[in-house]
CSV table of C-alpha atoms and ligand atoms in Angstrom, one decimal:
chain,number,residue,atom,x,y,z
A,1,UNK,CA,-40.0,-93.6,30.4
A,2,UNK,CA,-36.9,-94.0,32.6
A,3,UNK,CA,-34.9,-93.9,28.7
A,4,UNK,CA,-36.6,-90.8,28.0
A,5,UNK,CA,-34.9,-89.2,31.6
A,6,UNK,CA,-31.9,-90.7,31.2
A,7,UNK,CA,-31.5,-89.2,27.9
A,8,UNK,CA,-32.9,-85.9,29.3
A,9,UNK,CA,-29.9,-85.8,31.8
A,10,UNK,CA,-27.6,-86.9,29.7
A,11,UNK,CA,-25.3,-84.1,28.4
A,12,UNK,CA,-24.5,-83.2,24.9
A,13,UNK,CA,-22.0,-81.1,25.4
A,14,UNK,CA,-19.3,-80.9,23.0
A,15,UNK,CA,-17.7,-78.1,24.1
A,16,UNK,CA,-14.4,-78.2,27.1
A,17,UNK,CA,-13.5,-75.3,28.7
A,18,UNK,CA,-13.2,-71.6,28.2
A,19,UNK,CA,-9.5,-70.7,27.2
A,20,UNK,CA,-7.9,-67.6,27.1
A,21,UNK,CA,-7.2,-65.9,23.7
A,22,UNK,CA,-4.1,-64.4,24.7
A,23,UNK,CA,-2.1,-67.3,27.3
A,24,UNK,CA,-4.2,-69.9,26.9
A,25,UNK,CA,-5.5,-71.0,30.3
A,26,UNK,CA,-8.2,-73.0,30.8
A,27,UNK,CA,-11.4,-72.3,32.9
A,28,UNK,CA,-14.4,-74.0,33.8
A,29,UNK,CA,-17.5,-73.0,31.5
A,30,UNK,CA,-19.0,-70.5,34.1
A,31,UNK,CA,-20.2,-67.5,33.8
A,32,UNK,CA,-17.3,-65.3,33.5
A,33,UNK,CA,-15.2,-63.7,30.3
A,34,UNK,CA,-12.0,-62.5,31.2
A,35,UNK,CA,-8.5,-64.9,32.4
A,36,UNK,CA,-7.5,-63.8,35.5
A,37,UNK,CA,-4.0,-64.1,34.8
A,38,UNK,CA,-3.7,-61.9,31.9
A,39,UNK,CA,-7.0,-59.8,31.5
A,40,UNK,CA,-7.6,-61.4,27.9
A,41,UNK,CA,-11.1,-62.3,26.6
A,42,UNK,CA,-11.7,-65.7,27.1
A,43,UNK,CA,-13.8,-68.0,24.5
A,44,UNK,CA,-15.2,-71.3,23.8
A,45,UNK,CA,-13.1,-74.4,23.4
A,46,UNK,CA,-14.7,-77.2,21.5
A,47,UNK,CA,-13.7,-81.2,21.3
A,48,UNK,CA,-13.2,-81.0,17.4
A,49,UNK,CA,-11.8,-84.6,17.1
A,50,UNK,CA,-15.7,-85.5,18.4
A,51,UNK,CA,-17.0,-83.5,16.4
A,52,UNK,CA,-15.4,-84.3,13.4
A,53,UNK,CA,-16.7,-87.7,14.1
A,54,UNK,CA,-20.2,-87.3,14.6
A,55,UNK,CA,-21.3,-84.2,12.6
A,56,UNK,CA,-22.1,-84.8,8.7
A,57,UNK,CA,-23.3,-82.2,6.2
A,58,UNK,CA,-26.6,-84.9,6.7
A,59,UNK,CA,-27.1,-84.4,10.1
A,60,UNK,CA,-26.8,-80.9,9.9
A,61,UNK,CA,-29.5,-80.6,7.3
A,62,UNK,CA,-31.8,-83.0,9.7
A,63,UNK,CA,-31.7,-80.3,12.2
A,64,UNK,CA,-34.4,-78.0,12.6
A,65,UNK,CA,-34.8,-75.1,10.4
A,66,UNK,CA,-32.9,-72.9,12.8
A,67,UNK,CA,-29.6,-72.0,14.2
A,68,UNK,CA,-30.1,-74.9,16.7
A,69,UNK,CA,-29.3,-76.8,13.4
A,70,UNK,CA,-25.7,-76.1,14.3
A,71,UNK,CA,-26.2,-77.1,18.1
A,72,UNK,CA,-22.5,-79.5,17.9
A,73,UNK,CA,-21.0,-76.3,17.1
A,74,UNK,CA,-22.4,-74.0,20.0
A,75,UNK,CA,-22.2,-73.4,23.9
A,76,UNK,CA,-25.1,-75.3,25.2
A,77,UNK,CA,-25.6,-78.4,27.0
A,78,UNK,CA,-29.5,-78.9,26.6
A,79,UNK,CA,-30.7,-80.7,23.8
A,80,UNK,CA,-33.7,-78.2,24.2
A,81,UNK,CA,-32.5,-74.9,23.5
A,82,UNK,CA,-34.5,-72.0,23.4
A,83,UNK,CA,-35.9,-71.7,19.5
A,84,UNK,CA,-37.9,-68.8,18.7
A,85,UNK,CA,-37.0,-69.7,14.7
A,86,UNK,CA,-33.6,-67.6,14.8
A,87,UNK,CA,-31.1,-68.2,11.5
A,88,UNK,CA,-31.6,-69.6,8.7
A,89,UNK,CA,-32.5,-66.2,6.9
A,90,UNK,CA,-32.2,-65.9,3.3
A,91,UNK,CA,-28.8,-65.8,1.1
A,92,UNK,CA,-30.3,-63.9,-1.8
A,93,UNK,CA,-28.7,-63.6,-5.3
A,94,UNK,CA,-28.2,-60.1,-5.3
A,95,UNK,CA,-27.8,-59.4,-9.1
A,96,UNK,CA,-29.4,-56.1,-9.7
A,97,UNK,CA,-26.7,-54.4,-6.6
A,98,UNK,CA,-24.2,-56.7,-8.4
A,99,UNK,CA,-24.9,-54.4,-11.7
A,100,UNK,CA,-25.1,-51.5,-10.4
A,101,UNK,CA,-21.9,-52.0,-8.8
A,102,UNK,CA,-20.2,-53.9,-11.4
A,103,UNK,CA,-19.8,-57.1,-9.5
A,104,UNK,CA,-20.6,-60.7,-11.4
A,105,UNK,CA,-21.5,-62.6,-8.4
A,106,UNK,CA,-22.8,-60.8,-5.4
A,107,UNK,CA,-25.3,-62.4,-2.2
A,108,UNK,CA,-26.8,-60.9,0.5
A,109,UNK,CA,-27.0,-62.8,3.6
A,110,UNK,CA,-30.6,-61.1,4.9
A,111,UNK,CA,-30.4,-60.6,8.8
A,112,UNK,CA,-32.9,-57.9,8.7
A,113,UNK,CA,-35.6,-60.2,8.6
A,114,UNK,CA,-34.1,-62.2,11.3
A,115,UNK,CA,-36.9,-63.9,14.0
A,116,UNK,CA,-37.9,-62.9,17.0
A,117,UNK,CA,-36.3,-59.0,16.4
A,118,UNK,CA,-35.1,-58.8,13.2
A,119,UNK,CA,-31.3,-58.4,13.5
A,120,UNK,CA,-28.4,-60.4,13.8
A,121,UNK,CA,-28.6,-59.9,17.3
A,122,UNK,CA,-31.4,-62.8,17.8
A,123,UNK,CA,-28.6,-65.5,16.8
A,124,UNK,CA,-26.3,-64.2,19.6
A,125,UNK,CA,-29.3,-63.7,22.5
A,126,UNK,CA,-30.5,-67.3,21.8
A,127,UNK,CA,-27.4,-69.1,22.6
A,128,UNK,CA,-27.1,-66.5,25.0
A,129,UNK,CA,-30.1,-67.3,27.3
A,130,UNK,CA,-29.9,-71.2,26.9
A,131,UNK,CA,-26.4,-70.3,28.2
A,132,UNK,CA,-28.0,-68.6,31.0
A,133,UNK,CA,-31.0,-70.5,31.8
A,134,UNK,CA,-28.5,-73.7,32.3
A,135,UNK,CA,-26.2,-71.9,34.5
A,136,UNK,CA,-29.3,-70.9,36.9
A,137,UNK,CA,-29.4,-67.0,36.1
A,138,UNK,CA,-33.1,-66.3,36.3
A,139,UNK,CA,-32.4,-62.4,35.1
A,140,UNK,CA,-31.0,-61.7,32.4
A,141,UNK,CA,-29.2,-58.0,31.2
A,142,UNK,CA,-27.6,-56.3,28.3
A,143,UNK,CA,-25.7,-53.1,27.3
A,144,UNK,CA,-26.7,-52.8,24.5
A,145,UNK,CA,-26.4,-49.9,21.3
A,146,UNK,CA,-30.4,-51.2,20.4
A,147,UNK,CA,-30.8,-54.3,18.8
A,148,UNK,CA,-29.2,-56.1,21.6
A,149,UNK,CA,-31.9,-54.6,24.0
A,150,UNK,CA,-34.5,-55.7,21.3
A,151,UNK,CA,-33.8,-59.3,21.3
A,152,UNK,CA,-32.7,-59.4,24.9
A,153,UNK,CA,-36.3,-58.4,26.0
A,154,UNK,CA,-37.9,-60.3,22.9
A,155,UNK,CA,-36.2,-63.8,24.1
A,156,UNK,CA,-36.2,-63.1,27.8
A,157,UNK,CA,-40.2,-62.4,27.4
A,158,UNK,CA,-40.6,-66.0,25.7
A,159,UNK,CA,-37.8,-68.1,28.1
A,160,UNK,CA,-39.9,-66.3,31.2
A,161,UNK,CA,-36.4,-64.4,32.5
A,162,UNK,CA,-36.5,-61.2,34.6
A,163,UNK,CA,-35.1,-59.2,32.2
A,164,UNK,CA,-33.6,-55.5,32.6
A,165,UNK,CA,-31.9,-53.4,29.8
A,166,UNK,CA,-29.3,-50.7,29.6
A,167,UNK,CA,-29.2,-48.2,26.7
A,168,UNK,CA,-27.9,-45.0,25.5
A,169,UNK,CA,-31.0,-42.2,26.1
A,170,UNK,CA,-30.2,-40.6,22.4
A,171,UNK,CA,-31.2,-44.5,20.3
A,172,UNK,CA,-33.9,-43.9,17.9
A,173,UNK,CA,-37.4,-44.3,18.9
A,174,UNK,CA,-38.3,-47.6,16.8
A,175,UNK,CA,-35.1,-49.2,18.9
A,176,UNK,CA,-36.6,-48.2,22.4
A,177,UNK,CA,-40.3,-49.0,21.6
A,178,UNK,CA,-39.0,-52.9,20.4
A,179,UNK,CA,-37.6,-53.3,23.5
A,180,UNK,CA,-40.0,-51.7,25.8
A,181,UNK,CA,-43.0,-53.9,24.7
A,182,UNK,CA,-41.7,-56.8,25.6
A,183,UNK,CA,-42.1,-55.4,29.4
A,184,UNK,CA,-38.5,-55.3,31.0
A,185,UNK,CA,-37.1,-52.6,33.1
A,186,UNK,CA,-35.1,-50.5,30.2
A,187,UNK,CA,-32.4,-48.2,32.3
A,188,UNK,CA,-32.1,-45.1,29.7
A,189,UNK,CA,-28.6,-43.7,30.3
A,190,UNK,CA,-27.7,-40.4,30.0
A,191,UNK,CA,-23.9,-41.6,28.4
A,192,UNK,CA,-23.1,-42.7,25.1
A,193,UNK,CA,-22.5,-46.7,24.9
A,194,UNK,CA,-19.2,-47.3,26.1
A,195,UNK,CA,-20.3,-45.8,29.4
A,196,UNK,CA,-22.9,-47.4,29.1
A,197,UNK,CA,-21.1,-50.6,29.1
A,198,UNK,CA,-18.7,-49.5,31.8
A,199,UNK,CA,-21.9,-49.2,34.1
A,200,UNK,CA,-23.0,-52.7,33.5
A,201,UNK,CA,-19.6,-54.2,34.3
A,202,UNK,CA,-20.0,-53.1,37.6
A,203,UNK,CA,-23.9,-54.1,38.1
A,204,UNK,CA,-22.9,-57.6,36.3
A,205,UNK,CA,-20.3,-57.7,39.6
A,206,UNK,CA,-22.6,-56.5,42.0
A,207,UNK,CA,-26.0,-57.7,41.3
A,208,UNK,CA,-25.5,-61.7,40.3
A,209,UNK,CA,-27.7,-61.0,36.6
A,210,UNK,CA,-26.6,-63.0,33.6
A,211,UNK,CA,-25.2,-59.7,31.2
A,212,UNK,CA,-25.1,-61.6,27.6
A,213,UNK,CA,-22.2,-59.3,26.4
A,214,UNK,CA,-20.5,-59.1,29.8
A,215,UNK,CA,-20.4,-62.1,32.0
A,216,UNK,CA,-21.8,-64.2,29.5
A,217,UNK,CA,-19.8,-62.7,27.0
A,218,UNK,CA,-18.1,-66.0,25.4
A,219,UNK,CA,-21.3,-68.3,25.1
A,220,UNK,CA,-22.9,-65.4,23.6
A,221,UNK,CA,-20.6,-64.5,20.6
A,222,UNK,CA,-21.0,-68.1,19.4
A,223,UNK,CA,-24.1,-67.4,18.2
A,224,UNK,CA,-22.5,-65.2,15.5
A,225,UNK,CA,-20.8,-68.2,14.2
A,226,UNK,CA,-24.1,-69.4,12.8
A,227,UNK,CA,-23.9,-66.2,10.2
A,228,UNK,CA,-20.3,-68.1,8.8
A,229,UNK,CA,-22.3,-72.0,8.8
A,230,UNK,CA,-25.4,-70.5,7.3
A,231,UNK,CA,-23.9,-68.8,4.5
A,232,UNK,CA,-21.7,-71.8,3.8
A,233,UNK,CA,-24.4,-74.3,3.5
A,234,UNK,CA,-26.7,-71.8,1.4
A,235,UNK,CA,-23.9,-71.7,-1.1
A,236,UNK,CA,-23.9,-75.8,-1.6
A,237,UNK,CA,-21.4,-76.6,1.3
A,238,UNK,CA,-18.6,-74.0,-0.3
A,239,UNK,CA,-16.8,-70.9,1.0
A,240,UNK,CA,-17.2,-67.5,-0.4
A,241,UNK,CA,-13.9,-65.4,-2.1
A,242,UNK,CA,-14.8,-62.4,0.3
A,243,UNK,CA,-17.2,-61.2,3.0
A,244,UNK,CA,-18.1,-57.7,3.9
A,245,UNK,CA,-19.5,-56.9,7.3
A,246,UNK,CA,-20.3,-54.6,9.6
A,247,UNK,CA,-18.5,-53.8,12.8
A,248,UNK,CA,-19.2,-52.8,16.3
A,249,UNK,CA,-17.4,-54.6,18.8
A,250,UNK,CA,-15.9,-56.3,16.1
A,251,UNK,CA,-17.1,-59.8,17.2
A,252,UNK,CA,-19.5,-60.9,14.5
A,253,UNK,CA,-16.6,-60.3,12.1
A,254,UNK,CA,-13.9,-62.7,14.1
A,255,UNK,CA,-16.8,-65.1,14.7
A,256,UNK,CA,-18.0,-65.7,11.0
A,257,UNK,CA,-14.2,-65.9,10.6
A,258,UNK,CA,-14.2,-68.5,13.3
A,259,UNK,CA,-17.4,-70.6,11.7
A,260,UNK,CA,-15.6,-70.9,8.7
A,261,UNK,CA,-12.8,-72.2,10.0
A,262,UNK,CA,-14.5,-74.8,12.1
A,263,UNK,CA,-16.3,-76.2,9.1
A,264,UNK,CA,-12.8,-76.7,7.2
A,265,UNK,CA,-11.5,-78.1,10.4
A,266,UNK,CA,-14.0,-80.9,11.0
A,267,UNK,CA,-14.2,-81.4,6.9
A,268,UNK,CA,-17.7,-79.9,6.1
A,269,UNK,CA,-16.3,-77.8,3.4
A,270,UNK,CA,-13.0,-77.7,1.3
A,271,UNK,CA,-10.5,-75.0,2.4
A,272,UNK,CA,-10.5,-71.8,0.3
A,273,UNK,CA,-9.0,-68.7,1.1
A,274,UNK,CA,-12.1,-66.1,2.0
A,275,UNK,CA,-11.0,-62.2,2.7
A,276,UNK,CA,-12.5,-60.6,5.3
A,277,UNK,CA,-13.9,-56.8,4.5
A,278,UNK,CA,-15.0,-54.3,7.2
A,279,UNK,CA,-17.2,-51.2,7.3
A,280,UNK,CA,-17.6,-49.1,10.1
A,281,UNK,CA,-19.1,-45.3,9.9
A,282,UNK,CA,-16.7,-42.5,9.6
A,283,UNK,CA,-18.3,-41.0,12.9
A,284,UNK,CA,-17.4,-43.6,15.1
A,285,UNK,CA,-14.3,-46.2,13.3
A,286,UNK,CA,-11.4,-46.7,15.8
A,287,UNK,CA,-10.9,-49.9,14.0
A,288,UNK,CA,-11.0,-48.8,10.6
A,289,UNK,CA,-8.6,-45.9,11.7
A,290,UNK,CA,-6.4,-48.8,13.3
A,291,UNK,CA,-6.1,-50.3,9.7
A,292,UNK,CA,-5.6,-47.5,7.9
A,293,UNK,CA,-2.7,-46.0,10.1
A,294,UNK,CA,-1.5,-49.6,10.3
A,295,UNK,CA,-1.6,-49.6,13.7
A,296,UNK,CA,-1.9,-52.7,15.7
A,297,UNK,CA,-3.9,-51.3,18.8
A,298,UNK,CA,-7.1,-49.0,19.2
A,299,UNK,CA,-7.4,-45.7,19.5
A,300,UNK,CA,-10.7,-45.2,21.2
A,301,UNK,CA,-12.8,-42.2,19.5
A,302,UNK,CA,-16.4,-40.7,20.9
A,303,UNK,CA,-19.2,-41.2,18.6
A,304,UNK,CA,-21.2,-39.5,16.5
A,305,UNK,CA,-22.9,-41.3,13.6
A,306,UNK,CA,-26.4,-41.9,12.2
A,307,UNK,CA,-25.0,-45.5,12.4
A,308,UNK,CA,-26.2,-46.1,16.8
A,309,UNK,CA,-26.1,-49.5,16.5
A,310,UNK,CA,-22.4,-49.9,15.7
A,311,UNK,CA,-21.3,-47.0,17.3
A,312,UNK,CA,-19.1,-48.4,20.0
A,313,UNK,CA,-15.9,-46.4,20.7
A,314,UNK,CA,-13.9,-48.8,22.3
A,315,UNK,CA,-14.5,-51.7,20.6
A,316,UNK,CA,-13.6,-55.3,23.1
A,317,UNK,CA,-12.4,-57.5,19.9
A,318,UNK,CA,-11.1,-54.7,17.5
A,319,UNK,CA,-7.0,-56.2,17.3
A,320,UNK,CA,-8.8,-59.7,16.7
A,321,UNK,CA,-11.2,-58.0,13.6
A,322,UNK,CA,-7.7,-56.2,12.5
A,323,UNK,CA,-5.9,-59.2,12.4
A,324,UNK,CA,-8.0,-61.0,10.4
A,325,UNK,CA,-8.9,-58.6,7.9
A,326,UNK,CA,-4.6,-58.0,7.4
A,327,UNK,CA,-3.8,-61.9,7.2
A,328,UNK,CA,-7.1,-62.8,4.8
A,329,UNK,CA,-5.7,-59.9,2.7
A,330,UNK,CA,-9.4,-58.0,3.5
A,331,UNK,CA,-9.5,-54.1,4.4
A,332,UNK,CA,-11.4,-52.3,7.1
A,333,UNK,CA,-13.0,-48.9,5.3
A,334,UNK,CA,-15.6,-46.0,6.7
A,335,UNK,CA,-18.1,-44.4,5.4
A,336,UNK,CA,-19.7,-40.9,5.7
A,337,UNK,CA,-23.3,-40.1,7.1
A,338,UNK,CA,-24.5,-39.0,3.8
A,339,UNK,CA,-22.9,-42.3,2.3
A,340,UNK,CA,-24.9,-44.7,4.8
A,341,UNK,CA,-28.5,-43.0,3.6
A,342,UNK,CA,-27.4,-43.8,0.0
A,343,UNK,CA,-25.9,-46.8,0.9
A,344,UNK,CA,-29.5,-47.4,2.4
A,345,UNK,CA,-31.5,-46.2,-0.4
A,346,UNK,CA,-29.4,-48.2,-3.0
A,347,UNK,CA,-30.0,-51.3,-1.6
A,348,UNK,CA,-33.7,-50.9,-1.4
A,349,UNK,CA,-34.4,-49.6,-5.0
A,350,UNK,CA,-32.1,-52.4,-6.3
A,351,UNK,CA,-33.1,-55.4,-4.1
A,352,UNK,CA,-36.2,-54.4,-2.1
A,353,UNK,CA,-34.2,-55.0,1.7
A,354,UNK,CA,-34.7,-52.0,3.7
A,355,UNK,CA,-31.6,-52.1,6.5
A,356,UNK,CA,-31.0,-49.8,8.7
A,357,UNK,CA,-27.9,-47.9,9.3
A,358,UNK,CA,-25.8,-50.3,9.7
A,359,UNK,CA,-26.3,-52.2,6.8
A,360,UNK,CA,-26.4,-49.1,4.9
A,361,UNK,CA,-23.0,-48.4,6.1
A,362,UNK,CA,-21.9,-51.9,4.5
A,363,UNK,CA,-23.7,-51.6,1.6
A,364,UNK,CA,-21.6,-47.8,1.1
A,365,UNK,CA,-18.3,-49.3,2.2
A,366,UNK,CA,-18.7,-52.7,-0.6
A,367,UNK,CA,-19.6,-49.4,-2.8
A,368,UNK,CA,-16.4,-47.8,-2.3
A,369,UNK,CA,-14.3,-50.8,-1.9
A,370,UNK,CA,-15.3,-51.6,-5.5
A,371,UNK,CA,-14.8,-48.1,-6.9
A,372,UNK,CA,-11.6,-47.9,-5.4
A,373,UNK,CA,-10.5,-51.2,-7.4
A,374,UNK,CA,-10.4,-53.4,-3.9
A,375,UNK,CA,-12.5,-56.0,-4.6
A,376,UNK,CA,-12.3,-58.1,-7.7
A,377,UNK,CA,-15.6,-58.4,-10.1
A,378,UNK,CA,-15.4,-61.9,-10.3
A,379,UNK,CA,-15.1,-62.7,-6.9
A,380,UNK,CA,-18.4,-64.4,-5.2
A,381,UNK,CA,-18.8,-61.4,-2.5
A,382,UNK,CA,-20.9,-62.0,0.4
A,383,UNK,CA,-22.4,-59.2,1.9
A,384,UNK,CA,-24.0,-59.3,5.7
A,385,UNK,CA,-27.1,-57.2,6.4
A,386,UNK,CA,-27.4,-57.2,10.2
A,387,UNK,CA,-30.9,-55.5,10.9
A,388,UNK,CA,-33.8,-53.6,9.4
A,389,UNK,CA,-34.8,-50.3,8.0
A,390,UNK,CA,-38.2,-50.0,10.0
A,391,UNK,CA,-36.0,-49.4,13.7
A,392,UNK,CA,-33.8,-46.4,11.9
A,393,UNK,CA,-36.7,-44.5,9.9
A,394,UNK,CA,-35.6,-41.0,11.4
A,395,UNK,CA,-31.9,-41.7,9.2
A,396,UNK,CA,-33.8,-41.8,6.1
A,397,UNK,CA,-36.5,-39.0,6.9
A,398,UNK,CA,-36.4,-36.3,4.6
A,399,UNK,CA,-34.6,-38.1,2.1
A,400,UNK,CA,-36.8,-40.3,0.6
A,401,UNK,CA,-39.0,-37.8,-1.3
A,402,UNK,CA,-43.1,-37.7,-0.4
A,403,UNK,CA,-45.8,-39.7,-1.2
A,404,UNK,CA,-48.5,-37.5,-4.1
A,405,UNK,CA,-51.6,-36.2,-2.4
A,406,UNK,CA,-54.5,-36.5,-4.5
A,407,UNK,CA,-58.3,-36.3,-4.3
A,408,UNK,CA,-60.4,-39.4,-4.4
A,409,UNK,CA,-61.0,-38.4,-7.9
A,410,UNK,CA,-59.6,-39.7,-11.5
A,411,UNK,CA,-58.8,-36.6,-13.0
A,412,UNK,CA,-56.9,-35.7,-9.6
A,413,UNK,CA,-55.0,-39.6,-9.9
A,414,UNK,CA,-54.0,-38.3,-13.8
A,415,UNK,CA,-52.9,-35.2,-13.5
A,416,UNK,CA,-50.5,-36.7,-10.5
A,417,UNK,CA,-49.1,-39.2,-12.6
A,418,UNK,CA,-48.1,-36.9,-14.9
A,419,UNK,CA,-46.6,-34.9,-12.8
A,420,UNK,CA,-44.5,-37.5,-11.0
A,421,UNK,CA,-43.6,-39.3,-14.8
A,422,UNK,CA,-42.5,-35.7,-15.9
A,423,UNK,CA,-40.3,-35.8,-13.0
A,424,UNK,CA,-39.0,-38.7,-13.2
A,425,UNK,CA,-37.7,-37.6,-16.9
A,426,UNK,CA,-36.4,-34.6,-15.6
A,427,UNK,CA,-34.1,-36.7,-13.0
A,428,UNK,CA,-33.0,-38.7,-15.9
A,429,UNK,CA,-32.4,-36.2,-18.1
A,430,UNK,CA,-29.9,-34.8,-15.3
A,431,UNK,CA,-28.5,-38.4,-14.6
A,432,UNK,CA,-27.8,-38.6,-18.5
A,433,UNK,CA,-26.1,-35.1,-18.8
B,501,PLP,C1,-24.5,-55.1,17.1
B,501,PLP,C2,-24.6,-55.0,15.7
B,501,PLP,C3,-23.5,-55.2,14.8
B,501,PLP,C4,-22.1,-55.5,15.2
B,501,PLP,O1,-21.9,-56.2,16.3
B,501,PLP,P1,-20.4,-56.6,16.9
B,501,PLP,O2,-20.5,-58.0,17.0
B,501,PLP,O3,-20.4,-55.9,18.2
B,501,PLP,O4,-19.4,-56.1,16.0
B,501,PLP,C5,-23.8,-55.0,13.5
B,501,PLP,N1,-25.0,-54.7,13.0
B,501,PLP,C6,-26.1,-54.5,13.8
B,501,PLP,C7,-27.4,-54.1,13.2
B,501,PLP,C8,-25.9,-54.6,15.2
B,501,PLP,O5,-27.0,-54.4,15.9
């Protein structure tokens, strides 16, 4: 018994300090996410040499069938996280996309049928609110551009946090009922998401509430990590030649940048040299613009893309996502609207995942990254689909044809079928001429 509490107040943590990413100073692991001496971000710094000597690829695969597999690796000091069955989602072989395409060896790391919420987002909120809970916030906030309100409310619901939500009053309807039944306040504000964002900066300083992305910023985008780790060990304990991902902020691409890293560093996998693709949506891509121009700062732009959930203007870690696609020897590339629905559509008919925007956005820019000669057909290509189709159905309305209406009666079924089978050769017959 007295073990059992000692155990319990023994901490596990394996991580130091937060440290500037710009001038290095050190600060306490708080709640806070900017150095006061130079206004950089500030992130997580870990005790490698430790962990080098206690984590095994064994001990990893021990873990539970979660992202708290990777605890070592992430911001907590409770060896009872919050685990509502986030990670772990699929790496499938993607081989009909791969033909289609012209690609030998394609995979598609399936984050739209991440748990509780169904986005990527539920990795980053999980570490998030164990971050939280530790550090006595007992509400918890987001600004968020959808999914981040989703899982916000979903995980808040299940930890018992107060839990209130800012988002932009134009997201689509399936984004604002996901969060709204999980019963937190949801502030609807009439602004697009960076002033959205600016808004919770000042409640974060006024009102004492644990914002993931703001105060709690650091802790929080460790949990994207887990999408570098995952994919990783699904591939037998190797890196990938290339990784195409969506970006927002622009922190899920430096952090599955920084997982891989880790895992060479403390000798879970041999070094290999992985570029680093990104796709944004023509109607909101200050980064892509950035890379393009061969700038090395951000121009912020005002959105206006099907694409809500990555439509952040002034995006917090866009130099960091720059720099890393220029020195992996990656690109940063936008799509159009119409591009994203068929970027959608295409990975549905040829795989059977139905993303959302975003993902259709990726799935468009590995299109045109291919036809454009940019990425090599025998490289293994990883690409990272961040949430699901069912939030975003008004992008796809309209273009996804109708089902037949028929009477409950055979002769009604046949002369349907022939209809739609003539159809179908007509469309062919056009694809052929
Ligand atoms: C938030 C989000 C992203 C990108 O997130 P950042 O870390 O801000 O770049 C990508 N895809 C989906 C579906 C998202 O919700």
């Amino acid at each position: 018994m007295t073990q059992t509490i000692a155990a319990q107040a023994t901490t596990i943590a394996t991580f130091k300090s937060l440290k500037c990413k710009e001038c290095g100073a050190e600060y306490e692991p708080k709640a806070t996410h900017v150095c006061e001496f130079c206004f950089g971000p500030l992130e997580v710094a870990y005790d490698y040499d430790a962990l080098r000597r206690t984590v095994t690829r064994e001990t990893i695969q021990a873990g539970p069938n979660s992202i708290w597999r990777y605890r070592p690796f992430l911001p907590v000091a409770t060896n009872n996280p919050i685990d509502v069955g986030t990670g772990m989602t699929p790496l499938v072989r993607a081989n009909r996309l791969a033909r289609r395409l012209g690609l030998k060896k394609l995979y598609i790391k399936n984050d739209a049928v991440n748990m509780p919420t169904l986005s990527f987002k539920d990795r980053v909120v999980s570490v998030a609110l164990t971050r939280a809970r530790e550090l006595g916030f007992s509400t918890v906030s987001c600004a968020s551009t959808g999914n981040l309100a989703n899982s916000t409310a979903a995980i808040a619901a299940h930890a018992g946090l107060d839990c209130c939500v800012f988002i932009p009053a134009d997201l689509e309807a399936g984004k604002v009922l996901g969060t709204l039944i999980y019963g937190p306040t949801v502030m609807a504000v009439q602004g697009n998401y960076d002033q959205v964002n600016r808004l919770c900066c000042e409640v974060a300083n006024t009102h004492g509430w644990g914002f993931v992305n703001i105060n709690l910023r650091p802790y929080y985008s460790e949990g994207s990590k887990t999408l570098g780790y995952e994919v990783i060990e699904q591939l037998g304990w190797e890196l990938p030649d290339r990784i195409v991902a969506p970006l927002a902020s622009g922190s899920l691409f430096t952090k599955i940048y920084k997982g891989f890293r880790e895992f060479i560093e403390v000798g879970l996998v041999e070094e290999k040299h992985v570029r680093f693709s990104g796709a944004q949506a023509e109607g909101c891509s200050p980064i892509a613009q950035a890379f393009r121009e061969e700038r090395d700062f951000i121009k912020p732009v005002k959105p206006s893309t099907i694409a809500k959930s990555i439509a952040i203007g002034n995006p917090a870690d866009g130099v960091y996502a720059l720099e890393i696609a220029r020195k992996t020897g990656g690109n940063i590339e936008s799509v159009n609207d119409a591009e994203i629905v068929e970027g959608i559509k295409l990975l549905a008919e040829t795989e059977g995942i139905f993303t959302e925007t975003a993902g259709g956005t990726t799935v468009a820019v590995l299109k045109k990254l291919v036809e454009a000669g940019k990425i090599d057909p025998e490289e293994t290509t990883v690409v990272y689909i961040t949430g699901n189709g069912l939030k975003t159905q008004e992008a796809v309305q309209g273009y996804i044809g109708e089902p037949l209406t028929i009477e409950p009666k055979l002769e009604s079924f046949e002369r349907a079928l022939e209809r739609a089978q003539t159809l179908d050769r007509l469309e062919w017959q056009q694809v052929l001429v």
